[in-house]
Tab-separated table of C-alpha atoms and ligand atoms in Angstrom:
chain	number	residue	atom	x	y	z
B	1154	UNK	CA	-9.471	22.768	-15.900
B	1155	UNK	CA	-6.975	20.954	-13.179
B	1156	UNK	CA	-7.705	21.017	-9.874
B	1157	UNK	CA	-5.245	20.032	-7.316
B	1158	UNK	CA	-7.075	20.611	-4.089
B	1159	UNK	CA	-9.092	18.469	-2.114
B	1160	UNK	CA	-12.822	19.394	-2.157
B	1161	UNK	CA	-14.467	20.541	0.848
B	1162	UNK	CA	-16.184	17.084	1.656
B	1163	UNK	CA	-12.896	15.053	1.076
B	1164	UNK	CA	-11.195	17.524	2.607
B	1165	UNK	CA	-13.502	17.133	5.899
B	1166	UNK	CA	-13.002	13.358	5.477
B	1167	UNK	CA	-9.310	13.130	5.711
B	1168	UNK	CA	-9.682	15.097	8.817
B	1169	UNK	CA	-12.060	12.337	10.360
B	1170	UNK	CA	-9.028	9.935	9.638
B	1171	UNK	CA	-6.292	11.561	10.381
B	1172	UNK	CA	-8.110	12.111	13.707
B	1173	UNK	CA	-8.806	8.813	13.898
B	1174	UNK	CA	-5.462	7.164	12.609
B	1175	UNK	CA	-3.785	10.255	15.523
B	1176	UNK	CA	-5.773	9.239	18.417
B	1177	UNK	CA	-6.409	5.321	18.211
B	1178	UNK	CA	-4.071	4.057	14.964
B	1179	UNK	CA	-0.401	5.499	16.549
B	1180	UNK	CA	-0.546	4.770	19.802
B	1181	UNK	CA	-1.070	1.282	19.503
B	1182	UNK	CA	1.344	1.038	16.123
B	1183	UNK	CA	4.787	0.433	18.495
B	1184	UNK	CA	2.734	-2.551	20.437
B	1185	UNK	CA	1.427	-4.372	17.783
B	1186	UNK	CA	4.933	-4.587	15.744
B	1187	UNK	CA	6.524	-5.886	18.993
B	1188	UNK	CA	4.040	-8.402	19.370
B	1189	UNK	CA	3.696	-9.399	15.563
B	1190	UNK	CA	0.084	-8.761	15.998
B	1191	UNK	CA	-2.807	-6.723	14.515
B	1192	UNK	CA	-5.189	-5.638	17.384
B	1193	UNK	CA	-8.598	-7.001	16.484
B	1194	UNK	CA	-10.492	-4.298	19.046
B	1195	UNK	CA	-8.493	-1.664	16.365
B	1196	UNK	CA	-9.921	-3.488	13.490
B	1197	UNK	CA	-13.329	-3.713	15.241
B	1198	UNK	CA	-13.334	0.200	15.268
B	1199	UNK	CA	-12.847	0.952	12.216
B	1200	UNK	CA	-15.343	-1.709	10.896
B	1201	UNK	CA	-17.780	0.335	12.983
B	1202	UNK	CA	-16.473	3.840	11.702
B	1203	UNK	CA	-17.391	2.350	8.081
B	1204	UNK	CA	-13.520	2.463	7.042
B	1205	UNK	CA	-13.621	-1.053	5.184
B	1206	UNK	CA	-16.678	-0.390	3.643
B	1207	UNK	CA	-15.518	3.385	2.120
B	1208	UNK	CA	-15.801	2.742	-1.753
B	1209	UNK	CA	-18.851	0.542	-1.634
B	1210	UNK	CA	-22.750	1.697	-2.670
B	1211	UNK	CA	-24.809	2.041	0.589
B	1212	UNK	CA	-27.526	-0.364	-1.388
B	1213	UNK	CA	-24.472	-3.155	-0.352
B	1214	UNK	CA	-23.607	-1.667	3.141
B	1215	UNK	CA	-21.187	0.553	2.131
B	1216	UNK	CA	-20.672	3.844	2.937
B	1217	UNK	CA	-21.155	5.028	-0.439
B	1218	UNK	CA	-17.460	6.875	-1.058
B	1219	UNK	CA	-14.845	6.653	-4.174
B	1220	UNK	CA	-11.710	5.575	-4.226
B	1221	UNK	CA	-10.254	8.992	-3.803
B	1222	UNK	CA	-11.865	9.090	-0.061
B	1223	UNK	CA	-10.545	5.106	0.503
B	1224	UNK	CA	-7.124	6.823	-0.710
B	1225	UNK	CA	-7.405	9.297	1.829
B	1226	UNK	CA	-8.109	7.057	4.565
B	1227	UNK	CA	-5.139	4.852	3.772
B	1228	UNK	CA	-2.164	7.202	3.527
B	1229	UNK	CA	-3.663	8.857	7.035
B	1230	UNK	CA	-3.844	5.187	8.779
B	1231	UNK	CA	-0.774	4.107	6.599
B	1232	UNK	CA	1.069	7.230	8.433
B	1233	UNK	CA	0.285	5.913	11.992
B	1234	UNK	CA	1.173	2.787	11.215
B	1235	UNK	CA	1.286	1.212	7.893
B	1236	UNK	CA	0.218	-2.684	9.256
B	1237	UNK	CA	-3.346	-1.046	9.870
B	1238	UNK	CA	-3.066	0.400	6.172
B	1239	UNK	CA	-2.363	-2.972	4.584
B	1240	UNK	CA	-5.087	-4.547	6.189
B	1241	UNK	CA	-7.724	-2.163	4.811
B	1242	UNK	CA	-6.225	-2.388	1.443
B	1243	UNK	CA	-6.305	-5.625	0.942
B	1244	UNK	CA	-9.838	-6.070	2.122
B	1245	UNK	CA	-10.859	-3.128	0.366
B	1246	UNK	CA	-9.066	-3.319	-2.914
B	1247	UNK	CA	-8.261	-6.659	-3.717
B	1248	UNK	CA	-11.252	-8.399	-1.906
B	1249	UNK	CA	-14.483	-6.442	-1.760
B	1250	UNK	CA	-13.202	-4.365	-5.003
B	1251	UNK	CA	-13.003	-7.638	-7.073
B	1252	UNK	CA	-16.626	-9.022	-6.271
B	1253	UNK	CA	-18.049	-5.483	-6.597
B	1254	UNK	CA	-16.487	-5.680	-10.296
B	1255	UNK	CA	-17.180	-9.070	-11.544
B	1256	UNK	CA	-20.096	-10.555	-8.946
B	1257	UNK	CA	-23.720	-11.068	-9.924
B	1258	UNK	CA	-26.143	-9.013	-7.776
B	1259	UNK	CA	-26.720	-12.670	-5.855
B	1260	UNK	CA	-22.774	-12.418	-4.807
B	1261	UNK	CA	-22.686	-8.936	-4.233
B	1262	UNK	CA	-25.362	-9.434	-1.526
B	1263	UNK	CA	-23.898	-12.553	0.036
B	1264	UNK	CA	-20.411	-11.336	-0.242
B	1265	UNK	CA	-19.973	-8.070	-1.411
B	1266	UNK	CA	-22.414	-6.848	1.740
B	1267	UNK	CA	-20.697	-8.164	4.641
B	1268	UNK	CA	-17.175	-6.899	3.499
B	1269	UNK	CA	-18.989	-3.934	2.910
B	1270	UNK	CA	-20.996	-3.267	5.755
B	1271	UNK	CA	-17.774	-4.231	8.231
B	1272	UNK	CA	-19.730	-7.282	9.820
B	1273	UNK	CA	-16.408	-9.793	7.767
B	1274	UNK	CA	-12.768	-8.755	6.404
B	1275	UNK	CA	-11.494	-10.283	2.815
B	1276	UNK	CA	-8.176	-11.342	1.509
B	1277	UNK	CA	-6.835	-12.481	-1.833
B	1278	UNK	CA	-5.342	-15.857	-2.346
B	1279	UNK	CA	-3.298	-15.425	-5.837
B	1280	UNK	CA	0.763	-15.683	-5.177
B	1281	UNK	CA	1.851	-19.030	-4.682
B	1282	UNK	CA	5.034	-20.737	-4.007
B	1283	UNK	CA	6.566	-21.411	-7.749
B	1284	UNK	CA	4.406	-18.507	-8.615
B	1285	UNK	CA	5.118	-14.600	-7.390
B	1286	UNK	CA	5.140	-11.921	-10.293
B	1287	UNK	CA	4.786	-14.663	-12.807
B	1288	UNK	CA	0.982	-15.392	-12.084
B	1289	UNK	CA	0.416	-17.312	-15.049
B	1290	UNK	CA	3.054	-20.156	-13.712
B	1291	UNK	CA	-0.098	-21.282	-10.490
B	1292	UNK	CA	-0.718	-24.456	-10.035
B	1293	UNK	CA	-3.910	-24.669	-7.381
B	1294	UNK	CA	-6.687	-26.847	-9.358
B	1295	UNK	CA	-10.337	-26.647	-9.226
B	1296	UNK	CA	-11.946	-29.753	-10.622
B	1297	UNK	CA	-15.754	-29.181	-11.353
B	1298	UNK	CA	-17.939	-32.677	-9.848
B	1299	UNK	CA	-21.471	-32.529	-10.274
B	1300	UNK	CA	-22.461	-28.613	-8.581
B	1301	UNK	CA	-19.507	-27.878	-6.981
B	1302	UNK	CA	-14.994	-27.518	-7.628
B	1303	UNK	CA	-12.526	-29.210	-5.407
B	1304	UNK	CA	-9.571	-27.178	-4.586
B	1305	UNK	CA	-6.170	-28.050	-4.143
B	1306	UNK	CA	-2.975	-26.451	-3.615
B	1307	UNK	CA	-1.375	-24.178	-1.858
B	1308	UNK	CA	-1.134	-20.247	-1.393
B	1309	UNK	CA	1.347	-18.108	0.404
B	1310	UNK	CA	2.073	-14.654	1.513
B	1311	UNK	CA	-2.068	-14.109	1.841
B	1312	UNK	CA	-2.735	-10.769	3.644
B	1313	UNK	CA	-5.270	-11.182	6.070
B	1314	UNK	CA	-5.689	-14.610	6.011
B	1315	UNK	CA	-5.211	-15.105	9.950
B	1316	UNK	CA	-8.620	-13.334	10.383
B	1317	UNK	CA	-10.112	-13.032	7.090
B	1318	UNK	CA	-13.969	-14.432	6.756
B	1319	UNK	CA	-13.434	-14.361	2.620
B	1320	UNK	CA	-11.378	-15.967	0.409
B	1321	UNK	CA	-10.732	-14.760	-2.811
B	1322	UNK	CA	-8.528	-17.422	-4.358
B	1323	UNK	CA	-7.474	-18.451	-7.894
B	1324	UNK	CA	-7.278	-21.864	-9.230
B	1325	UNK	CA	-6.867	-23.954	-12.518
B	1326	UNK	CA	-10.457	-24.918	-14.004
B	1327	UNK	CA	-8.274	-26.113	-17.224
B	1328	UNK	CA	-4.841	-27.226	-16.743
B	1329	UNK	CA	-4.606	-27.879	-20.883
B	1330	UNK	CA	-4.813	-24.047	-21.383
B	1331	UNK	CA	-1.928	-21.205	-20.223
B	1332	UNK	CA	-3.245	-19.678	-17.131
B	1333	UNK	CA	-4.188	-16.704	-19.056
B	1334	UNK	CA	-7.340	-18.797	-20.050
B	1335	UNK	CA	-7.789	-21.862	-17.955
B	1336	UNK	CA	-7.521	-19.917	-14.384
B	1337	UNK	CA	-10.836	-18.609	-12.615
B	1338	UNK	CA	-11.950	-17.333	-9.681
B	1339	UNK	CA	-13.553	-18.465	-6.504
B	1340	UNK	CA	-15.176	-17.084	-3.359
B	1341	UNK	CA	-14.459	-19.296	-0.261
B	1342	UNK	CA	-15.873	-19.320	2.988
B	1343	UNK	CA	-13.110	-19.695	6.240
B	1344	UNK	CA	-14.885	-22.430	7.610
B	1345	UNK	CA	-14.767	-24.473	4.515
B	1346	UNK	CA	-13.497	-28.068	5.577
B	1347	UNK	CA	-9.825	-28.594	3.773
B	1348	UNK	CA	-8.541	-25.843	4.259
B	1349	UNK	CA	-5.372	-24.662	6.863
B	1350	UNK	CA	-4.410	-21.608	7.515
B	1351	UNK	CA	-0.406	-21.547	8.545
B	1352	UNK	CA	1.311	-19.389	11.285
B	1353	UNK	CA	1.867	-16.502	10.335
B	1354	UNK	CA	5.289	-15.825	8.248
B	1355	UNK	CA	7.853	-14.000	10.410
B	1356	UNK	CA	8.573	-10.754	8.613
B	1357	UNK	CA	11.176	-8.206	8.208
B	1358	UNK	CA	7.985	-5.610	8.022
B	1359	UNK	CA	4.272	-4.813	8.468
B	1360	UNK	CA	4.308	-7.600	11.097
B	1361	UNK	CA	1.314	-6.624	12.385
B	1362	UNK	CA	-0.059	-7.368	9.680
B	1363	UNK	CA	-1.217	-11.411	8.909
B	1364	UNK	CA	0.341	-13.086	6.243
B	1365	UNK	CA	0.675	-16.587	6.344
B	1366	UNK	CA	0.221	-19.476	3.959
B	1367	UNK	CA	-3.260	-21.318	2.904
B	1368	UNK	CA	-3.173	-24.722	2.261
B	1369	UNK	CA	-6.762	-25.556	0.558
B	1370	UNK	CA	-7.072	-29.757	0.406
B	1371	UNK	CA	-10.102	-31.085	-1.177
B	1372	UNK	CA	-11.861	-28.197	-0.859
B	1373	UNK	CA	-15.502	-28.280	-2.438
B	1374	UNK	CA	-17.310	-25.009	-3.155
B	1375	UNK	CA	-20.664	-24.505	-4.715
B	1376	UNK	CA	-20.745	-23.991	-8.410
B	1377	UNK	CA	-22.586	-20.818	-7.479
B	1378	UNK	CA	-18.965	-18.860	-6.085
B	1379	UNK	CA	-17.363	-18.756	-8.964
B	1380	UNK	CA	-16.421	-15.464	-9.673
B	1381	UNK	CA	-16.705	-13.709	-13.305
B	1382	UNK	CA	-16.982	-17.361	-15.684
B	1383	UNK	CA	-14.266	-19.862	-15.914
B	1384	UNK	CA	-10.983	-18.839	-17.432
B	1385	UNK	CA	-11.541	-14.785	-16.466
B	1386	UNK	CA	-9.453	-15.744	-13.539
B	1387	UNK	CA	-6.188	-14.007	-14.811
B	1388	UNK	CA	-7.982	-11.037	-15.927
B	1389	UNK	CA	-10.038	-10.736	-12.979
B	1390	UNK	CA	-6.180	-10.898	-10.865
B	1391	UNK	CA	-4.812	-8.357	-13.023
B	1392	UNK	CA	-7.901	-6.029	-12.546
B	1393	UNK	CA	-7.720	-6.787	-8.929
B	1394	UNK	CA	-3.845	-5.435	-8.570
B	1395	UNK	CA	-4.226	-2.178	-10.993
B	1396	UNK	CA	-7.115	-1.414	-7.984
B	1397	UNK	CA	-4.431	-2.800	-5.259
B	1398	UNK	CA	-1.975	-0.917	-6.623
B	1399	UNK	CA	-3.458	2.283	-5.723
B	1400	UNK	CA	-3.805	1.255	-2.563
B	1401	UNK	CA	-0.460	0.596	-2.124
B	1402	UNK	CA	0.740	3.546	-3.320
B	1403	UNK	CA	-1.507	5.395	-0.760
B	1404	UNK	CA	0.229	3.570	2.021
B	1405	UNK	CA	3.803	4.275	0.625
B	1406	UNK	CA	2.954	7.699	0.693
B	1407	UNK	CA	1.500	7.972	4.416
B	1408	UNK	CA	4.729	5.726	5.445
B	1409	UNK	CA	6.768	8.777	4.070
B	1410	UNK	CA	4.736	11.440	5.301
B	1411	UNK	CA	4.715	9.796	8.692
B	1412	UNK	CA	8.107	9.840	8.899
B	1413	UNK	CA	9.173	13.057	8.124
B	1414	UNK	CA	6.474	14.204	10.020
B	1415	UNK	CA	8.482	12.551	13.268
B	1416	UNK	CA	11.855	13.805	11.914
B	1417	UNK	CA	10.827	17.492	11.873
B	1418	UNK	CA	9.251	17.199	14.898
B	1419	UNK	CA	12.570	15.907	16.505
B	1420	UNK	CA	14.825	17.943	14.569
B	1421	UNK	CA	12.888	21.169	15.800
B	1422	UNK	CA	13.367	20.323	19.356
B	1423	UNK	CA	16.733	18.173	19.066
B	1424	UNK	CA	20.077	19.918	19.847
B	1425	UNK	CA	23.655	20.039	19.164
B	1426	UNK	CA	26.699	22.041	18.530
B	1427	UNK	CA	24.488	25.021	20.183
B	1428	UNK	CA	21.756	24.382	18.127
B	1429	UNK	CA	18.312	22.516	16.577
B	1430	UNK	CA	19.026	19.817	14.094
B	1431	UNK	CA	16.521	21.556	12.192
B	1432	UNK	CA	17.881	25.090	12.043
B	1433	UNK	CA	20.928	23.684	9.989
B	1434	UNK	CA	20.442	24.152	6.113
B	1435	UNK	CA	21.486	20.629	5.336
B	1436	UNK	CA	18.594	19.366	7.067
B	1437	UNK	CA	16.418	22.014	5.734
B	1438	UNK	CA	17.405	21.384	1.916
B	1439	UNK	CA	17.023	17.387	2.286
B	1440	UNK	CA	13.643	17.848	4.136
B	1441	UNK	CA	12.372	20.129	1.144
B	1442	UNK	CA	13.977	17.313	-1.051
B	1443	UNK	CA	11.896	14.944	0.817
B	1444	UNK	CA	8.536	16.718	1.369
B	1445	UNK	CA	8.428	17.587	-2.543
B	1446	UNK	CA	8.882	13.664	-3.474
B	1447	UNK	CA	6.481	13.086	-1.451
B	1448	UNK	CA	3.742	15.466	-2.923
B	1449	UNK	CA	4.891	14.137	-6.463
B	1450	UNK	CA	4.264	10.538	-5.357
B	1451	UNK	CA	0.590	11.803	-3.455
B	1452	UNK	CA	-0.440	14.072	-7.019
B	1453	UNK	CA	0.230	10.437	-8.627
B	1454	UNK	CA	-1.815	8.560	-6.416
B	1455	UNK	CA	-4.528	10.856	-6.809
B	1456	UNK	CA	-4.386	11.085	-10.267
B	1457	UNK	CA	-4.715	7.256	-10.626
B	1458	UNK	CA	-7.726	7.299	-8.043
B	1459	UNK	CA	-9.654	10.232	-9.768
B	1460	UNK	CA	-9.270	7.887	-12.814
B	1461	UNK	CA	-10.757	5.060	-11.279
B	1462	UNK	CA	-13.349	6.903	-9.904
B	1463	UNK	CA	-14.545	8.382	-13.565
B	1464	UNK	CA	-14.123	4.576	-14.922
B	1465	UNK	CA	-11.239	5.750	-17.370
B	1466	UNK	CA	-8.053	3.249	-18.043
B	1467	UNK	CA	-5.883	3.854	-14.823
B	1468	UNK	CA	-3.597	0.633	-14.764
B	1469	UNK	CA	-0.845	2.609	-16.004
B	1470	UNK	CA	-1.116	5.781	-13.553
B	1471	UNK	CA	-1.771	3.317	-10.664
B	1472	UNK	CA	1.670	1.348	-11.621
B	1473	UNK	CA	3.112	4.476	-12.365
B	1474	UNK	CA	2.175	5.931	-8.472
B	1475	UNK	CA	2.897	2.783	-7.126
B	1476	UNK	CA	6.820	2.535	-8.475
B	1477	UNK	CA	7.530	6.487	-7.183
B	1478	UNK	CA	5.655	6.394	-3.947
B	1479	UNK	CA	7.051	3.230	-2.972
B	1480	UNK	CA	10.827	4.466	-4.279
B	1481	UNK	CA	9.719	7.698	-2.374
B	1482	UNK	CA	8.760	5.494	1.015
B	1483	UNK	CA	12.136	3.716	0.679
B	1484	UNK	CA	14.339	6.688	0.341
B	1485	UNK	CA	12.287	9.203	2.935
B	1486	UNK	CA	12.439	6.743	5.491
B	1487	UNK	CA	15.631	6.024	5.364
B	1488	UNK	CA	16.851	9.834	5.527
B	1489	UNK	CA	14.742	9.794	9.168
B	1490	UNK	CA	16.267	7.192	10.288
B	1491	UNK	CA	19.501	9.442	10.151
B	1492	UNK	CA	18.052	12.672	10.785
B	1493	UNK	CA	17.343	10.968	14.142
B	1494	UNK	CA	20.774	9.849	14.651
B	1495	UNK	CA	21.176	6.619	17.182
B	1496	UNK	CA	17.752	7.571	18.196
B	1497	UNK	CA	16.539	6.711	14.768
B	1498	UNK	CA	17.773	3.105	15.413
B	1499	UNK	CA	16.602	2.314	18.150
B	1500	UNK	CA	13.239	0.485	18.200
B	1501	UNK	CA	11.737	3.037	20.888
B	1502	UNK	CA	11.480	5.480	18.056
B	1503	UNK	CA	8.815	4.853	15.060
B	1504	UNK	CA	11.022	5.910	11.730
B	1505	UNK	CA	12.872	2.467	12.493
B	1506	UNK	CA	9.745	0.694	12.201
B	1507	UNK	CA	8.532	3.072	9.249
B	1508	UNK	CA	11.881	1.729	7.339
B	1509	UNK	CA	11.217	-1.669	7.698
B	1510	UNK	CA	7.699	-1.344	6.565
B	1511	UNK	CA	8.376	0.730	3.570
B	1512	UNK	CA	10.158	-1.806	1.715
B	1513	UNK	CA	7.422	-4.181	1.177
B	1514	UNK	CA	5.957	-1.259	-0.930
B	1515	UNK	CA	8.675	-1.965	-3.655
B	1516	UNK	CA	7.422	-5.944	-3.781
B	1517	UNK	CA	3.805	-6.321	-2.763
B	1518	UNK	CA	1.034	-6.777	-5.228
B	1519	UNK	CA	3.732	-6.006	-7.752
B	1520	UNK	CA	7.111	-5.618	-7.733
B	1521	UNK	CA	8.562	-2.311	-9.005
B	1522	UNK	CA	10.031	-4.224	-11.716
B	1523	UNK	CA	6.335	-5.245	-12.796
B	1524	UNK	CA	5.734	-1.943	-12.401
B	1525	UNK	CA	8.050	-0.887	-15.116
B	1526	UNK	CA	6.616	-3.831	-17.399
B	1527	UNK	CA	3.247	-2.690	-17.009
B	1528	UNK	CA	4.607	1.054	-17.453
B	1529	UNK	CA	6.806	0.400	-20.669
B	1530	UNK	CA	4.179	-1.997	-21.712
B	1531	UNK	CA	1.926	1.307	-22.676
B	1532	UNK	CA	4.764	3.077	-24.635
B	1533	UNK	CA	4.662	1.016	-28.003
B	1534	UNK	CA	7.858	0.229	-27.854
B	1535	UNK	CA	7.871	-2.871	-29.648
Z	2268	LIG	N1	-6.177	-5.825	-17.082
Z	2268	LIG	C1	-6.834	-6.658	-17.898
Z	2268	LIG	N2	-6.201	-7.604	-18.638
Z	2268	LIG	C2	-4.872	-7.694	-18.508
Z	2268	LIG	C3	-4.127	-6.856	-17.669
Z	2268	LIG	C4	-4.833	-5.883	-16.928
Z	2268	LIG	N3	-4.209	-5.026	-16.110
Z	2268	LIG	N4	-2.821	-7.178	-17.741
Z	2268	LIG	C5	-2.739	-8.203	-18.625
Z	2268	LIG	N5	-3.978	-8.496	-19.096
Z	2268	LIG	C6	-4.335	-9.502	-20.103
Z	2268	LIG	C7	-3.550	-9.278	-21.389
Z	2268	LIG	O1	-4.211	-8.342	-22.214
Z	2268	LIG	C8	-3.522	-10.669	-21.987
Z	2268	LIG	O2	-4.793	-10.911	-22.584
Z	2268	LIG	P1	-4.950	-11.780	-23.939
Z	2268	LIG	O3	-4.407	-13.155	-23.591
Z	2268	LIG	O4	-6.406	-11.779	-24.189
Z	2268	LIG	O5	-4.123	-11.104	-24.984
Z	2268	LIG	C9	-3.409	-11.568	-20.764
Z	2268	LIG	O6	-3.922	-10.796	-19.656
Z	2268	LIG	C10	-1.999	-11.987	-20.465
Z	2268	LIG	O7	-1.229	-10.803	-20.323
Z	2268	LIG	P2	0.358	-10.853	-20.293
Z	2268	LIG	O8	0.848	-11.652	-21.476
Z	2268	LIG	O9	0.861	-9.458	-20.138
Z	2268	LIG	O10	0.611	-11.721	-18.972
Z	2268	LIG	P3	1.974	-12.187	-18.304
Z	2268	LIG	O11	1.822	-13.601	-17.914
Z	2268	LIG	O12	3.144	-11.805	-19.147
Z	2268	LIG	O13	1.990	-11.350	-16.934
Z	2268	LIG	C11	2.411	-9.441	-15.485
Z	2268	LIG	C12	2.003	-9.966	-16.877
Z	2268	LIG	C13	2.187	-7.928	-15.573
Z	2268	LIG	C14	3.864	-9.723	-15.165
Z	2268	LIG	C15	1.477	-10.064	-14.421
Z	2268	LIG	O14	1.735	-11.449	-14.245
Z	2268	LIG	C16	1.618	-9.382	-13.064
Z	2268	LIG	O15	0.992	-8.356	-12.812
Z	2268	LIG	N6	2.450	-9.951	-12.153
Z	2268	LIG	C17	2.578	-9.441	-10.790
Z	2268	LIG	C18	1.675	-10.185	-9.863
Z	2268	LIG	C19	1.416	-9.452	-8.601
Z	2268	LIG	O16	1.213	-8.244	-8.578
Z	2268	LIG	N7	1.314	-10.212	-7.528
Z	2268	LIG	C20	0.954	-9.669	-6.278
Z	2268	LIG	C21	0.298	-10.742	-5.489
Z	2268	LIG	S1	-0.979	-10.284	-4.464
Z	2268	LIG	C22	-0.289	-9.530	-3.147
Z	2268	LIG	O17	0.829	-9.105	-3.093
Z	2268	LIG	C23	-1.348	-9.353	-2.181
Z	2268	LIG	C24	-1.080	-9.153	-0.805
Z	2268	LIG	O18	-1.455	-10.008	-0.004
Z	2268	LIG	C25	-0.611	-7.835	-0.341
C-alpha cells in the first residue's frame, strides 16, 4: 500500500519549521543577500533547535530523525530563503552524513558528535579547479610520512568553508592509480596549520551562503582521520552526493514553493484593468501549471528520502528528484518574477532573489547533465 501523506509526527515537524523558517528564516533572507552574508546568530538558532543534527542517532547528539524529517526542514527553510537551506545541507548531507556512513565508532564520537549535536558545522572539500563533474580528474595529494598525510592542493567552490569547523576533503593517496582507486578521504580540523581559506567567491546566487576556495599547503593530519581505507575516496564522494542530492532537491522545491507562494499572495491583492491579477484565468491556469510541478518534483523527493531511510538503492530516485525539482525551481521562479511585473524585478521583492538562487540547483553537487548520466546509467542501455 502507497501512502502519500505525511504522518502525524512529520506532519507536526514541518509545522515546527515552517514556523521557524516564517518567523526568524524570511525576515532576515533580503539582509543577508544584500550583504553577501549568512547571519551566524541565525545559524546559532537553529544549532540550538537541533536542525543540523536532524538525521543523526541521539547516542551521537543527534536528534534522532530520518532523512524524510531533514527533507522537511530544508524545503521549509529553503522557502524563506534558500542560502539558510544550503548551509544545512551541506553540513547535514555531505558532511555529518559521510562520517556517519563510513567512520569508526572512534570518528563518529570525535566528529560525527559535534556536527551532530550543533556545537561545529561541516563542509565537503571535493570540486577542484581542473576538476567539477569529472571527479576522477583531482589532483590534491596526500603523502603518508611516518603516522600522519601531508596535503596539498587546492579546492574551490566549498560550501561552508568560511565558518565550517570540519573538513571533509579528498585527496590522492596513489597518484599511479585512476582516482577511482587511488583517492581517499580525510577529516580535517580548521585550525590545521597550511591551510587558507579564500574570500568568499562573489556569486550570481545563494550569496549568503559561503563558498570560497581552500588552499591546503603541507597539511599533516593524523593517520587516524582517514575516512573509510585508502582508495574508497571516490566511492565514499559518490555516496556522499546521491545523499546531497536529496538535499538539493528539497531546497529546489521550497525555492519554488516560496515563490509562488509570494506570487499568489500579490496577485490576490494586485490590480489592474478593474481587477486582481489573480482573478484572470491566465494566471490561474499557469499557477495550477506551476503548483502541480511542484508537487511532482516534492512526491520525488520524498520518494528518494523514504528510500534512504529503509536503506534501499536510492541514487537513481535522488538524481531523478534532483533534475525535475531543480528544472521545476528554474521555471516557477521565473513565471513569478513576471506574475509580479516590474515589481518582480526589483530587488525589494523576494521572487528576484528566489530566481537567482534557483539556478545553482541545476549545477551544484551535480549538474543536471550528471543527473541524466547517473539516470540513463540505470536503464541498460548499453
Ligand atoms: N555509489 C557507489 N559507487 C559509485 C557510484 C555511486 N553513486 N557512482 C559510481 N560509483 C563507482 C562505480 O561503480 C565505479 O566502480 P568500479 O571502478 O569498482 O567499477 C567507480 O565508482 C567509477 O564510476 P564511473 O566510471 O561511473 O565514474 P566516472 O569517473 O565516469 O564519474 C560521475 C561518474 C557520475 C560523472 C561522477 O564523477 C559524478 O557524480 N560527477 C559529479 C560530481 C559532483 O556532483 N560534484 C559536486 C561537487 S560538491 C558540491 O557541489 C558541494 C557543494 O559545496 C554544494
Amino acid at each position: 500500500m502507497i501512502d502519500f501523506n505525511l504522518d502525524s509526527e512529520h506532519l507536526e515537524l514541518r509545522d515546527m519549521y515552517r514556523k521557524f523558517a516564517e518567523e526568524r528564516v524570511k525576515p532576515l533572507a533580503h539582509e543577508m543577500d544584500e550583504a553577501e552574508k549568512m547571519n551566524m546568530d541565525l545559524i546559532k538558532e537553529m544549532q540550538q533547535c537541533g536542525f543540523f543534527g536532524i538525521p543523526f542517532p541521539e547516542e551521537y547528539g543527534g536528534a534522532g530523525g530520518d532523512v524524510l524529517s531533514y527533507v522537511l526542514c530544508m524545503e521549509e527553510m529553503s522557502k524563506a530563503d534558500a542560502s539558510t537551506g544550503v548551509t544545512l545541507s551541506v553540513h547535514t548531507s555531505l558532511c555529518a552524513s559521510t562520517i556517519q556512513e563510513f567512520g569508526t565508532e572512534e570518528q563518529k564520537q570525535k566528529w560525527l558528535r559535534p556536527l551532530a549535536d550543533g556545537s561545529k558545522i561541516g563542509c565537503f572539500g571535493l570540486t577542484e579547479p581542473g576538476a567539477g563533474s569529472d571527479v576522477a580528474g583531482a589532483r590534491t595529494t596526500a603523502v603518508k610520512e611516518g603516522d600522519e598525510y601531508v596535503i596539498n592542493g587546492e579546492k574551490i567552490f566549498t560550501t561552508n568553508s568560511g565558518f565550517a569547523d570540519t573538513f571533509l576533503v579528498f585527496a590522492l593517496t596513489d597518484k599511479s592509480l585512476p582516482a577511482h582507486k587511488g583517492m581517499s578521504a580525510f577529516l580535517v580540523d580548521r585550525n590545521t596549520p597550511g591551510i587558507t581559506v579564500t574570500a568568499d567567491i562573489p556569486r550570481m546566487g545563494i550569496r549568503a551562503a559561503s563558498n570560497a576556495a581552500v588552499v591546503y599547503e603541507n597539511v599533516r593530519v593524523p593517520a587516524e582521520n582517514l575516512l573509510g581505507g585508502e582508495g574508497k575516496g571516490f566511492k565514499i564522494a559518490m555516496k556522499a552526493l546521491d545523499g546531497g542530492r536529496i538535499g538539493i532537491a528539497a531546497q529546489a522545491v521550497g525555492i519554488a514553493q516560496g515563490a509562488l507562494n509570494e506570487a499568489i499572495k500579490y496577485d490576490k491583492e494586485r490590480v489592474q484593468f478593474g481587477k486582481t491579477i489573480a482573478s484572470f484565468q491566465n494566471t490561474q491556469f499557469k499557477m495550477a501549471d506551476l503548483q502541480t510541478k511542484i508537487d511532482a518534483a516534492r512526491l520525488l523527493t520524498w520518494r528518494a528520502a523514504v528510500a534512504k531511510d529503509k536503506s534501499e538503492p536510492y541514487n537513481v530516485y535522488a538524481a531523478m528528484a534532483k533534475l525535475m525539482a531543480s528544472d521545476v525551481a528554474n521555471q516557477v521562479t521565473r513565471d513569478c518574477v513576471q506574475f509580479l511585473g516590474g515589481y518582480g524585478f526589483a530587488r525589494e521583492y523576494s521572487v528576484e532573489r528566489m530566481m537567482r538562487d534557483a539556478k545553482i540547483t541545476e549545477i551544484y553537487e551535480g549538474t543536471s547533465e550528471v543527473m541524466k548520466m547517473v539516470i540513463s546509467g540505470s536503464l541498460n542501455l548499453k
